Coordinates of C-alpha atoms in Angstrom, one line a residue:
M235 CA 0.0 0.0 0.0
I236 CA 2.8 2.4 0.8
Y237 CA 3.6 2.8 -2.9
A238 CA 0.2 2.7 -4.5
V239 CA -1.3 5.2 -2.0
W240 CA 0.9 8.0 -3.3
V241 CA -0.3 7.7 -6.9
P242 CA -3.7 9.5 -6.3
L243 CA -1.9 12.2 -4.4
L244 CA 0.7 12.8 -7.2
M245 CA -1.6 12.3 -10.2
P246 CA -3.3 15.7 -10.2
F247 CA 0.1 17.4 -10.8
V248 CA 0.4 15.2 -14.0
A249 CA -3.3 15.6 -15.1
V250 CA -3.8 19.3 -14.7
P251 CA -1.4 20.5 -17.5
A252 CA -3.3 18.2 -20.0
A253 CA -6.7 19.4 -18.6
R254 CA -5.9 23.0 -19.3
R255 CA -5.6 22.3 -23.0
L256 CA -9.1 20.9 -23.2
A257 CA -11.0 24.2 -23.2
D258 CA -9.7 25.2 -26.6
A259 CA -9.1 21.8 -28.2
L260 CA -12.4 20.1 -27.5
S261 CA -16.0 21.2 -28.0
P262 CA -17.2 23.3 -25.1
V263 CA -19.7 20.7 -23.9
R264 CA -17.2 17.8 -24.0
A265 CA -14.6 20.0 -22.3
V266 CA -16.9 20.9 -19.4
R267 CA -17.9 17.3 -18.8
L268 CA -14.3 16.0 -18.9
L269 CA -13.0 18.9 -16.7
A270 CA -15.7 18.2 -14.2
S271 CA -15.1 14.5 -14.2
T272 CA -11.4 15.1 -13.8
A273 CA -11.7 17.5 -10.9
V274 CA -14.2 15.5 -8.9
G275 CA -12.6 12.1 -9.6
L276 CA -9.0 13.2 -8.7
A277 CA -10.3 15.0 -5.6
L278 CA -12.1 11.9 -4.4
F279 CA -9.2 9.6 -5.1
S280 CA -6.7 11.9 -3.4
T281 CA -9.0 12.2 -0.4
L282 CA -9.3 8.4 -0.2
A283 CA -5.5 8.1 -0.3
L284 CA -5.2 10.5 2.7
L285 CA -7.7 8.3 4.6
L286 CA -5.6 5.2 3.8
L287 CA -2.5 6.9 5.1
V288 CA -4.3 7.5 8.4
V289 CA -5.1 3.9 9.2
P290 CA -1.6 2.3 9.7
G291 CA -0.5 5.1 12.1
A292 CA -3.8 5.2 13.9
T293 CA -3.6 1.4 14.7
R294 CA -0.4 2.1 16.6
L295 CA -2.7 3.5 19.3
S296 CA -3.8 0.9 21.7
A297 CA -7.4 2.0 21.7
V298 CA -7.7 1.8 17.9
A299 CA -5.9 -1.6 17.9
A300 CA -8.4 -2.9 20.5
V301 CA -11.4 -1.7 18.5
G302 CA -10.0 -3.4 15.4
E303 CA -9.1 -6.5 17.4
L304 CA -5.6 -6.4 16.1
V305 CA -3.2 -8.9 17.6
K306 CA -0.1 -7.4 16.0
P307 CA 0.9 -4.1 14.3
L308 CA -0.9 -3.4 11.0
A309 CA 2.2 -2.3 9.0
D310 CA 5.7 -3.5 8.8
A311 CA 6.9 0.0 8.6
A312 CA 8.4 1.6 11.8
P313 CA 6.2 3.8 14.0
D314 CA 8.5 6.8 13.3
V315 CA 7.2 6.6 9.7
T316 CA 3.6 5.6 9.9
V317 CA 2.7 7.8 12.9
P318 CA 3.9 11.1 11.4
L319 CA 2.3 10.2 8.0
A320 CA -1.0 9.6 9.8
A321 CA -0.8 12.8 11.8
A322 CA 0.0 14.8 8.6
A323 CA -2.9 13.1 6.7
V324 CA -5.3 13.8 9.6
A325 CA -4.3 17.5 9.5
L326 CA -4.8 17.7 5.8
L327 CA -8.1 15.9 5.9
A328 CA -9.3 18.2 8.7
G329 CA -8.3 21.3 6.8
C330 CA -10.0 20.1 3.6
T331 CA -13.2 19.2 5.5
V332 CA -13.4 22.5 7.1
A333 CA -12.8 24.4 3.9
V334 CA -15.3 22.3 1.9
V335 CA -18.0 22.7 4.5
R336 CA -17.5 26.4 4.8
T337 CA -17.5 26.9 1.0
A338 CA -20.6 24.7 0.5
R339 CA -22.5 26.6 3.2
R340 CA -21.4 29.9 1.7
H341 CA -22.5 28.8 -1.7
W342 CA -25.9 27.6 -0.4
A343 CA -26.4 30.9 1.5
E344 CA -25.6 32.9 -1.7
L345 CA -28.1 30.9 -3.6
H346 CA -30.7 31.7 -1.0
R347 CA -30.0 35.4 -1.2
A348 CA -30.0 35.3 -4.9
A349 CA -33.4 33.6 -4.9
V350 CA -35.0 36.7 -3.3
P351 CA -35.4 39.4 -6.0
A352 CA -34.3 42.8 -4.9
D353 CA -36.9 44.4 -7.0
G354 CA -39.8 42.1 -6.0
S355 CA -40.1 40.6 -9.5
D356 CA -40.7 36.9 -9.9
G357 CA -40.2 36.5 -13.7
E358 CA -37.3 35.1 -15.6
L359 CA -36.0 38.6 -16.6
A360 CA -35.4 41.4 -14.1
V361 CA -34.5 44.8 -15.5
V362 CA -32.7 47.0 -13.0
R363 CA -32.7 50.8 -13.4
D364 CA -29.0 51.4 -13.3
S365 CA -26.8 53.4 -15.7
R366 CA -23.9 51.0 -15.3
P367 CA -24.0 48.3 -18.0
D368 CA -24.3 44.8 -16.5
A369 CA -26.0 41.6 -17.1
Y370 CA -25.8 38.2 -15.4
A371 CA -27.6 35.0 -14.6
L372 CA -28.6 34.2 -11.1
P373 CA -29.0 30.5 -10.5
G374 CA -32.0 29.4 -8.5
L375 CA -32.4 26.9 -5.7
P376 CA -33.3 23.3 -6.6
G377 CA -36.6 23.4 -8.4
S378 CA -36.2 27.0 -9.3
P379 CA -35.2 28.1 -12.8
G380 CA -33.2 31.2 -11.7
R381 CA -33.4 34.7 -13.2
I382 CA -31.6 36.9 -15.6
V383 CA -30.7 40.4 -14.3
V384 CA -29.9 43.1 -16.8
T385 CA -29.4 46.9 -16.2
T386 CA -31.0 49.6 -18.3
G387 CA -27.4 50.8 -19.0
M388 CA -26.6 47.4 -20.7
L389 CA -29.8 47.5 -22.7
R390 CA -28.9 50.9 -24.0
A391 CA -25.4 49.8 -24.9
L392 CA -26.7 47.0 -27.3
D393 CA -29.0 47.0 -30.3
P394 CA -32.0 44.7 -30.3
A395 CA -30.3 41.7 -32.0
E396 CA -27.4 42.0 -29.6
R397 CA -29.8 42.1 -26.6
D398 CA -31.4 38.9 -27.8
A399 CA -28.0 37.2 -28.1
L400 CA -26.9 38.4 -24.6
L401 CA -30.2 37.2 -23.0
A402 CA -29.8 33.8 -24.8
H403 CA -26.3 33.5 -23.4
E404 CA -27.5 34.1 -19.8
R405 CA -30.5 31.8 -20.4
A406 CA -28.1 29.0 -21.4
H407 CA -26.2 29.4 -18.1
L408 CA -29.5 28.8 -16.2
A409 CA -30.7 26.0 -18.4
G410 CA -27.4 24.2 -18.1
R411 CA -27.1 24.7 -14.3
H412 CA -23.6 25.9 -15.0
H413 CA -23.1 27.1 -11.4
L414 CA -23.1 23.5 -10.3
F415 CA -20.0 22.8 -12.5
L416 CA -18.3 25.8 -11.1
A417 CA -19.1 24.8 -7.5
A418 CA -17.8 21.3 -8.2
A419 CA -14.5 22.7 -9.5
E420 CA -14.2 25.0 -6.5
L421 CA -14.8 22.2 -4.0
A422 CA -12.4 19.9 -5.8
A423 CA -9.8 22.6 -5.6
L424 CA -10.1 22.6 -1.8
C425 CA -9.2 18.9 -1.7
H426 CA -5.9 19.1 -3.7
P427 CA -3.9 22.3 -4.4
A428 CA -3.1 21.2 -8.0
L429 CA -6.8 21.2 -8.9
R430 CA -7.0 24.9 -8.4
S431 CA -5.7 25.4 -11.9
L432 CA -8.8 23.8 -13.3
R433 CA -11.2 26.5 -12.2
A434 CA -10.2 29.0 -14.9
P435 CA -10.5 26.5 -17.8
M436 CA -13.8 25.3 -16.4
G437 CA -15.1 28.9 -16.3
Y438 CA -13.9 29.5 -19.9
A439 CA -15.5 26.3 -21.2
L440 CA -18.8 27.1 -19.5
E441 CA -18.8 30.6 -21.1
R442 CA -18.1 29.0 -24.5
C443 CA -21.1 26.6 -24.0
A444 CA -23.3 29.7 -23.4
D445 CA -21.7 31.5 -26.4
E446 CA -22.5 28.6 -28.7
A447 CA -26.1 28.4 -27.3
A448 CA -26.5 32.2 -27.9
A449 CA -25.2 31.9 -31.5
A450 CA -27.7 29.0 -32.2
A451 CA -30.6 31.0 -30.6
V452 CA -30.1 34.1 -32.8
G453 CA -28.9 32.2 -35.8
D454 CA -25.9 34.4 -36.4
R455 CA -22.5 33.8 -34.9
R456 CA -21.3 37.3 -35.8
V457 CA -24.2 38.9 -33.9
A458 CA -23.4 36.7 -30.9
A459 CA -19.7 37.6 -31.0
R460 CA -20.5 41.3 -31.4
A461 CA -22.9 41.2 -28.5
I462 CA -20.4 39.6 -26.2
G463 CA -17.6 41.9 -27.2
R464 CA -19.7 45.1 -26.8
A465 CA -21.2 44.0 -23.5
A466 CA -17.8 43.2 -22.1
L467 CA -16.4 46.5 -23.3
A468 CA -19.3 48.5 -21.8
A469 CA -19.3 46.6 -18.5
R470 CA -15.5 46.9 -18.0
T471 CA -15.4 50.6 -19.0
A472 CA -18.2 51.4 -16.4
E473 CA -17.1 48.8 -13.8
G474 CA -20.6 47.5 -13.7
A475 CA -19.9 44.3 -11.8
E476 CA -19.4 45.9 -8.4
G477 CA -22.7 44.8 -7.0
R478 CA -22.9 41.4 -8.7
P479 CA -23.5 38.4 -6.5
R480 CA -20.7 35.9 -6.3
V481 CA -22.8 33.0 -7.7
A482 CA -23.7 35.1 -10.8
L483 CA -22.6 33.9 -14.2
A484 CA -22.0 36.7 -16.8
A485 CA -21.4 36.9 -20.5
T486 CA -18.7 39.5 -19.8
A487 CA -16.6 37.0 -17.7
G488 CA -13.4 35.3 -18.7
P489 CA -11.1 35.9 -21.7
V490 CA -13.6 37.6 -24.0
P491 CA -11.2 38.0 -27.0
R492 CA -10.6 34.3 -27.1
R493 CA -14.3 33.6 -27.0
V494 CA -15.0 36.1 -29.8
E495 CA -12.4 34.5 -31.9
A496 CA -13.9 31.1 -31.3
L497 CA -17.3 32.3 -32.3
L498 CA -16.0 33.9 -35.5
G499 CA -14.1 30.7 -36.4
R500 CA -10.7 32.4 -36.1
A501 CA -9.4 30.2 -33.3
T502 CA -7.0 27.5 -34.3
S503 CA -8.7 24.1 -34.3
R504 CA -6.5 21.3 -32.7
P505 CA -8.6 18.2 -32.6
C506 CA -5.5 16.0 -32.3
V507 CA -4.4 17.9 -29.3
G508 CA -7.8 17.6 -27.8
R509 CA -8.0 13.9 -28.3
A510 CA -4.5 13.4 -26.9
A511 CA -5.3 15.5 -23.8
A512 CA -8.6 13.7 -23.3
A513 CA -6.9 10.4 -23.5
A514 CA -4.2 11.5 -21.1
L515 CA -6.8 12.7 -18.6
L516 CA -8.8 9.4 -18.8
A517 CA -5.6 7.5 -18.3
C518 CA -4.8 9.6 -15.2
L519 CA -8.2 9.0 -13.8
A520 CA -8.0 5.3 -14.4
L521 CA -4.5 5.0 -13.0
S522 CA -5.5 7.1 -9.9
G523 CA -8.6 5.0 -9.3
A524 CA -6.8 1.7 -9.8
A525 CA -4.0 2.7 -7.4
A526 CA -6.6 3.8 -4.8
L527 CA -8.4 0.5 -5.1
D528 CA -5.2 -1.5 -5.0
A529 CA -4.1 0.4 -1.8
T530 CA -7.5 -0.2 -0.3
H531 CA -7.3 -3.9 -1.0
D532 CA -3.8 -4.1 0.4
L533 CA -4.9 -2.3 3.5
H534 CA -7.8 -4.7 4.0
S535 CA -5.4 -7.7 3.6
S536 CA -3.1 -6.1 6.1
I537 CA -5.9 -5.7 8.6
E538 CA -6.8 -9.4 8.2
V539 CA -3.2 -10.4 8.8
A540 CA -3.0 -8.2 11.9
Q541 CA -6.2 -9.8 13.2
G542 CA -4.6 -13.2 12.9
E543 CA -6.6 -14.3 9.8
S544 CA -5.6 -15.4 6.4
P545 CA -5.9 -12.6 3.9
Q546 CA -8.6 -13.1 1.2
R547 CA -7.6 -13.2 -2.4

């Protein structure tokens, strides 16, 4: 177990560089799905590895050994190795647990606050009288469709066709429940430091998903690209995002020039790079999962031996 257990802890450092290439190399929907699977899978496997590191050191305690009915030490490794490893793993697990719980509670509270319209409206679209150009999608609670918030300043900054494209973009965020993918990436990043680098590619891929949905809705990729570019320029010039809730998703977020180029077909297509990166990620996930299962089986066999039983094959 001592060797296999390290694979899930080290694999995120190998997988993340490949994952960052997915957002441009694959279709937005595929990139989102693979990035989410990678983040959640690697986070779970690395957390399991930490749990497995705790057990050998913990069984050195007489109370734990008595509960497990162990007649001899669980591991052949010396206590000066297993006990510090267990203590470090416990500290890391405690820190991750606290961070995940706090973040999940904050996200839930923000969803509750966002579910209460400030202007008292209950429709899908809420127009706020504000000269600052801004528009964003507010996700709703489970069972709630959410709302699109747009200021009068943003409406004045766009022509009718561009407004339709912008609203279609925000509507796609709500329909796809994109905030859940962002929340999954954020929680996964709290479980392993290497996974923090996946949040930006995930956000970009989600914006690309909404961009493509907007282009399909208005039937003109140029109009969609123009709407996103003009909305982003107006919002950033006026700094219109000051009062935006943290859970909001906006068409003006992320690397807008790259998104516009992708909509206009000017971005370089690299399907071979995308397939290679996807294959590498799937291999990393499979290897990490197999190593975690192997370490779990090895630990189970060690427990049987420590209890004076013959290990099951």
